[in-house]
GROMACS .gro file of C-alpha atoms in nm:
model
  275
    1UNK     CA    1   0.000   0.000   0.000
    2UNK     CA    2   0.136   0.340  -0.100
    3UNK     CA    3   0.074   0.593   0.174
    4UNK     CA    4   0.001   0.954   0.084
    5UNK     CA    5   0.080   1.177   0.379
    6UNK     CA    6  -0.126   1.485   0.455
    7UNK     CA    7  -0.055   1.742   0.723
    8UNK     CA    8  -0.197   1.724   1.071
    9UNK     CA    9  -0.375   2.052   0.994
   10UNK     CA   10  -0.552   1.885   0.701
   11UNK     CA   11  -0.653   1.595   0.925
   12UNK     CA   12  -0.787   1.841   1.181
   13UNK     CA   13  -0.996   2.005   0.906
   14UNK     CA   14  -1.131   1.664   0.807
   15UNK     CA   15  -1.218   1.585   1.169
   16UNK     CA   16  -1.395   1.920   1.201
   17UNK     CA   17  -1.603   1.840   0.892
   18UNK     CA   18  -1.700   1.497   1.025
   19UNK     CA   19  -1.743   1.584   1.393
   20UNK     CA   20  -1.774   1.964   1.428
   21UNK     CA   21  -1.641   2.111   1.751
   22UNK     CA   22  -1.962   2.313   1.773
   23UNK     CA   23  -2.142   1.990   1.860
   24UNK     CA   24  -1.937   1.929   2.173
   25UNK     CA   25  -2.079   1.990   2.519
   26UNK     CA   26  -1.949   2.301   2.696
   27UNK     CA   27  -1.769   2.090   2.958
   28UNK     CA   28  -1.593   1.872   2.701
   29UNK     CA   29  -1.223   1.891   2.603
   30UNK     CA   30  -1.217   1.777   2.242
   31UNK     CA   31  -0.983   1.851   1.954
   32UNK     CA   32  -0.606   1.841   1.923
   33UNK     CA   33  -0.421   1.772   2.247
   34UNK     CA   34  -0.068   1.744   2.116
   35UNK     CA   35   0.109   1.755   1.783
   36UNK     CA   36   0.256   1.991   1.522
   37UNK     CA   37  -0.007   2.102   1.270
   38UNK     CA   38   0.261   2.111   1.000
   39UNK     CA   39   0.371   1.751   1.064
   40UNK     CA   40   0.293   1.485   0.800
   41UNK     CA   41   0.032   1.219   0.878
   42UNK     CA   42   0.039   0.893   0.682
   43UNK     CA   43  -0.110   0.660   0.946
   44UNK     CA   44  -0.396   0.722   1.190
   45UNK     CA   45  -0.483   0.480   1.471
   46UNK     CA   46  -0.828   0.488   1.634
   47UNK     CA   47  -0.915   0.385   1.990
   48UNK     CA   48  -1.180   0.465   2.249
   49UNK     CA   49  -0.927   0.554   2.519
   50UNK     CA   50  -0.579   0.706   2.526
   51UNK     CA   51  -0.427   0.462   2.775
   52UNK     CA   52  -0.078   0.317   2.792
   53UNK     CA   53  -0.164   0.007   2.589
   54UNK     CA   54  -0.335   0.192   2.302
   55UNK     CA   55  -0.054   0.447   2.294
   56UNK     CA   56   0.206   0.171   2.270
   57UNK     CA   57  -0.005   0.002   2.003
   58UNK     CA   58  -0.021   0.323   1.799
   59UNK     CA   59   0.353   0.377   1.830
   60UNK     CA   60   0.425   0.015   1.730
   61UNK     CA   61   0.206   0.066   1.423
   62UNK     CA   62   0.411   0.378   1.334
   63UNK     CA   63   0.098   0.593   1.356
   64UNK     CA   64   0.141   0.967   1.318
   65UNK     CA   65  -0.186   1.035   1.498
   66UNK     CA   66  -0.381   0.859   1.771
   67UNK     CA   67  -0.747   0.960   1.739
   68UNK     CA   68  -0.951   0.869   2.046
   69UNK     CA   69  -1.307   0.913   2.162
   70UNK     CA   70  -1.239   0.995   2.527
   71UNK     CA   71  -1.031   1.310   2.592
   72UNK     CA   72  -0.717   1.242   2.795
   73UNK     CA   73  -0.733   1.575   2.981
   74UNK     CA   74  -1.109   1.599   3.036
   75UNK     CA   75  -1.050   1.678   3.402
   76UNK     CA   76  -0.789   1.933   3.499
   77UNK     CA   77  -0.436   1.826   3.582
   78UNK     CA   78  -0.156   2.022   3.744
   79UNK     CA   79   0.133   1.810   3.618
   80UNK     CA   80   0.225   1.595   3.321
   81UNK     CA   81   0.517   1.431   3.499
   82UNK     CA   82   0.573   1.076   3.384
   83UNK     CA   83   0.505   0.951   3.736
   84UNK     CA   84   0.136   0.960   3.639
   85UNK     CA   85  -0.026   0.784   3.346
   86UNK     CA   86  -0.143   1.100   3.169
   87UNK     CA   87   0.206   1.245   3.170
   88UNK     CA   88   0.350   0.912   3.060
   89UNK     CA   89   0.100   0.893   2.773
   90UNK     CA   90   0.179   1.243   2.648
   91UNK     CA   91   0.555   1.190   2.679
   92UNK     CA   92   0.549   0.861   2.488
   93UNK     CA   93   0.344   1.012   2.209
   94UNK     CA   94   0.561   1.321   2.176
   95UNK     CA   95   0.883   1.118   2.172
   96UNK     CA   96   0.739   0.897   1.898
   97UNK     CA   97   0.614   1.191   1.694
   98UNK     CA   98   0.254   1.074   1.727
   99UNK     CA   99  -0.011   1.343   1.773
  100UNK     CA  100  -0.322   1.299   1.991
  101UNK     CA  101  -0.673   1.417   1.901
  102UNK     CA  102  -1.010   1.349   2.065
  103UNK     CA  103  -1.362   1.348   1.918
  104UNK     CA  104  -1.597   1.296   2.213
  105UNK     CA  105  -1.943   1.451   2.251
  106UNK     CA  106  -1.900   1.608   1.908
  107UNK     CA  107  -1.884   1.250   1.777
  108UNK     CA  108  -2.183   1.146   1.989
  109UNK     CA  109  -2.434   1.385   1.836
  110UNK     CA  110  -2.373   1.348   1.462
  111UNK     CA  111  -2.587   1.142   1.225
  112UNK     CA  112  -2.341   0.851   1.240
  113UNK     CA  113  -2.228   0.905   1.597
  114UNK     CA  114  -2.188   0.660   1.881
  115UNK     CA  115  -2.557   0.618   1.970
  116UNK     CA  116  -2.666   0.621   1.605
  117UNK     CA  117  -2.424   0.337   1.528
  118UNK     CA  118  -2.548   0.134   1.826
  119UNK     CA  119  -2.910   0.192   1.721
  120UNK     CA  120  -2.831   0.085   1.365
  121UNK     CA  121  -2.650  -0.230   1.477
  122UNK     CA  122  -2.947  -0.349   1.685
  123UNK     CA  123  -3.186  -0.274   1.401
  124UNK     CA  124  -3.382   0.028   1.519
  125UNK     CA  125  -3.601   0.206   1.263
  126UNK     CA  126  -3.731   0.564   1.242
  127UNK     CA  127  -3.486   0.682   1.504
  128UNK     CA  128  -3.456   1.030   1.648
  129UNK     CA  129  -3.231   1.183   1.917
  130UNK     CA  130  -3.325   1.171   2.284
  131UNK     CA  131  -3.175   1.517   2.329
  132UNK     CA  132  -3.161   1.709   1.999
  133UNK     CA  133  -2.896   1.973   1.947
  134UNK     CA  134  -2.998   2.337   1.962
  135UNK     CA  135  -2.911   2.390   1.596
  136UNK     CA  136  -3.050   2.070   1.437
  137UNK     CA  137  -3.336   1.860   1.574
  138UNK     CA  138  -3.234   1.556   1.368
  139UNK     CA  139  -2.906   1.504   1.554
  140UNK     CA  140  -2.816   1.494   1.921
  141UNK     CA  141  -2.748   1.274   2.222
  142UNK     CA  142  -2.894   0.921   2.230
  143UNK     CA  143  -3.153   0.764   2.004
  144UNK     CA  144  -3.506   0.623   2.030
  145UNK     CA  145  -3.675   0.405   1.772
  146UNK     CA  146  -3.862   0.081   1.703
  147UNK     CA  147  -3.734  -0.268   1.636
  148UNK     CA  148  -3.825  -0.413   1.296
  149UNK     CA  149  -3.968  -0.715   1.479
  150UNK     CA  150  -4.079  -0.721   1.845
  151UNK     CA  151  -3.871  -0.935   2.077
  152UNK     CA  152  -3.833  -1.004   2.446
  153UNK     CA  153  -3.605  -0.836   2.694
  154UNK     CA  154  -3.402  -1.154   2.736
  155UNK     CA  155  -3.352  -1.207   2.364
  156UNK     CA  156  -3.256  -0.842   2.315
  157UNK     CA  157  -3.000  -0.863   2.594
  158UNK     CA  158  -2.864  -1.185   2.446
  159UNK     CA  159  -2.831  -1.019   2.108
  160UNK     CA  160  -2.638  -0.731   2.264
  161UNK     CA  161  -2.403  -0.978   2.431
  162UNK     CA  162  -2.327  -1.126   2.088
  163UNK     CA  163  -2.296  -0.786   1.917
  164UNK     CA  164  -2.067  -0.616   2.167
  165UNK     CA  165  -1.707  -0.716   2.240
  166UNK     CA  166  -1.681  -0.925   2.555
  167UNK     CA  167  -1.613  -0.752   2.887
  168UNK     CA  168  -1.598  -0.861   3.248
  169UNK     CA  169  -1.922  -0.673   3.314
  170UNK     CA  170  -2.117  -0.849   3.042
  171UNK     CA  171  -2.475  -0.729   2.995
  172UNK     CA  172  -2.678  -0.647   3.307
  173UNK     CA  173  -3.057  -0.633   3.292
  174UNK     CA  174  -3.332  -0.499   3.518
  175UNK     CA  175  -3.669  -0.643   3.415
  176UNK     CA  176  -3.854  -0.963   3.336
  177UNK     CA  177  -3.683  -1.193   3.083
  178UNK     CA  178  -4.002  -1.238   2.875
  179UNK     CA  179  -4.107  -0.872   2.879
  180UNK     CA  180  -4.217  -0.769   2.524
  181UNK     CA  181  -3.989  -0.512   2.361
  182UNK     CA  182  -4.070  -0.299   2.058
  183UNK     CA  183  -3.962   0.057   2.135
  184UNK     CA  184  -3.601   0.108   2.242
  185UNK     CA  185  -3.430   0.415   2.384
  186UNK     CA  186  -3.053   0.413   2.416
  187UNK     CA  187  -2.749   0.624   2.490
  188UNK     CA  188  -2.399   0.494   2.416
  189UNK     CA  189  -2.174   0.576   2.709
  190UNK     CA  190  -2.296   0.705   3.044
  191UNK     CA  191  -2.668   0.783   3.017
  192UNK     CA  192  -2.831   0.782   3.360
  193UNK     CA  193  -2.883   1.159   3.329
  194UNK     CA  194  -3.158   1.085   3.077
  195UNK     CA  195  -3.357   0.827   3.274
  196UNK     CA  196  -3.648   1.067   3.332
  197UNK     CA  197  -3.684   1.188   2.972
  198UNK     CA  198  -4.031   1.138   2.824
  199UNK     CA  199  -3.894   0.933   2.532
  200UNK     CA  200  -3.706   0.708   2.774
  201UNK     CA  201  -4.008   0.665   3.000
  202UNK     CA  202  -4.226   0.577   2.701
  203UNK     CA  203  -3.983   0.314   2.569
  204UNK     CA  204  -4.002  -0.055   2.654
  205UNK     CA  205  -3.632  -0.062   2.741
  206UNK     CA  206  -3.349   0.183   2.795
  207UNK     CA  207  -2.998   0.071   2.698
  208UNK     CA  208  -2.701   0.265   2.834
  209UNK     CA  209  -2.386   0.236   3.044
  210UNK     CA  210  -2.258   0.316   3.393
  211UNK     CA  211  -2.596   0.286   3.564
  212UNK     CA  212  -2.544   0.343   3.936
  213UNK     CA  213  -2.736   0.165   4.209
  214UNK     CA  214  -2.965   0.444   4.325
  215UNK     CA  215  -3.075   0.583   3.985
  216UNK     CA  216  -3.129   0.230   3.852
  217UNK     CA  217  -3.319   0.118   4.160
  218UNK     CA  218  -3.535   0.429   4.161
  219UNK     CA  219  -3.615   0.395   3.790
  220UNK     CA  220  -3.705   0.027   3.830
  221UNK     CA  221  -3.926   0.087   4.134
  222UNK     CA  222  -4.099   0.383   3.972
  223UNK     CA  223  -4.163   0.161   3.671
  224UNK     CA  224  -4.349  -0.085   3.892
  225UNK     CA  225  -4.577   0.192   4.018
  226UNK     CA  226  -4.630   0.421   3.722
  227UNK     CA  227  -4.474   0.247   3.427
  228UNK     CA  228  -4.136   0.287   3.268
  229UNK     CA  229  -3.871   0.098   3.074
  230UNK     CA  230  -3.672  -0.208   3.158
  231UNK     CA  231  -3.300  -0.130   3.186
  232UNK     CA  232  -3.001  -0.283   3.010
  233UNK     CA  233  -2.659  -0.174   3.134
  234UNK     CA  234  -2.370  -0.241   2.896
  235UNK     CA  235  -1.999  -0.163   2.912
  236UNK     CA  236  -1.922   0.203   2.845
  237UNK     CA  237  -1.617   0.112   2.637
  238UNK     CA  238  -1.799  -0.159   2.440
  239UNK     CA  239  -2.098   0.064   2.360
  240UNK     CA  240  -1.868   0.319   2.196
  241UNK     CA  241  -1.613   0.082   2.042
  242UNK     CA  242  -1.865  -0.005   1.768
  243UNK     CA  243  -1.835   0.354   1.641
  244UNK     CA  244  -1.464   0.319   1.562
  245UNK     CA  245  -1.518   0.114   1.246
  246UNK     CA  246  -1.766   0.371   1.113
  247UNK     CA  247  -1.530   0.657   1.197
  248UNK     CA  248  -1.244   0.472   1.026
  249UNK     CA  249  -1.451   0.425   0.708
  250UNK     CA  250  -1.538   0.794   0.704
  251UNK     CA  251  -1.172   0.890   0.744
  252UNK     CA  252  -1.063   0.650   0.468
  253UNK     CA  253  -1.314   0.811   0.234
  254UNK     CA  254  -1.206   1.165   0.327
  255UNK     CA  255  -0.832   1.092   0.335
  256UNK     CA  256  -0.755   0.844   0.056
  257UNK     CA  257  -0.403   0.710   0.078
  258UNK     CA  258  -0.380   0.759   0.455
  259UNK     CA  259  -0.370   0.429   0.643
  260UNK     CA  260  -0.644   0.405   0.907
  261UNK     CA  261  -0.632   0.131   1.170
  262UNK     CA  262  -0.865   0.048   1.460
  263UNK     CA  263  -0.757  -0.083   1.799
  264UNK     CA  264  -0.913  -0.406   1.915
  265UNK     CA  265  -0.758  -0.380   2.258
  266UNK     CA  266  -1.012  -0.397   2.539
  267UNK     CA  267  -0.974  -0.077   2.741
  268UNK     CA  268  -1.273  -0.141   2.964
  269UNK     CA  269  -1.120  -0.093   3.312
  270UNK     CA  270  -1.268  -0.414   3.459
  271UNK     CA  271  -1.058  -0.724   3.395
  272UNK     CA  272  -1.265  -1.004   3.550
  273UNK     CA  273  -1.575  -1.067   3.757
  274UNK     CA  274  -1.677  -1.332   4.008
  275UNK     CA  275  -2.045  -1.418   4.036
   0.00000   0.00000   0.00000
């Protein structure tokens, strides 16, 4: 394969076209974290997380850019000393001449964003966002739609377990196994902030990640009294990993000649579970 290098500035322009920074939440820290805009980019490596293993993988692949979903410096730091993992990550990348760029909530809200990809993979039809953006009601956070064929909660959860990469968490469910499911609301990544939305409450099931005990318990108990969805809790990393292949295809189309690779390393923080 003959690689045709472009500049990091040109890649940044491509990323802006695909996942505009204007779509990011105000608290987010997306965009270019490190790298020289004039530097050539012939290889781009995609991962959900900028952790030591994905950084080493990108460097071993001779990538010029590591493009991740989760921003490394989302929360403030006061040091990038290599005694901490964030400093070690940045130092390794800089020494290797590999830039770092994040597309986070700006990649959640677009038409082929994280939740849209998850909805497509489970076969939802006539989808719309749970939380539309202020500038376009057709895009936004989460998705709600209908299955082509009704199923049961147990079969849907089993299908998710087959669709998603395996994690120690697996797929956790709150609800009756045989509960009929037609309408599905979902949010790739952490979504307990949307449990009370009307579209979530009207769905048969809500699929998301990082559901904590109290919000999940309250939602389940309220459902017994006044109605509400069953809950399916999936790995945060796994729910967003599906998006990487779509993002890679979009980058290959926009940057012909640049090699685009996708990490298959599991960066879910949990390594095993005991039941």
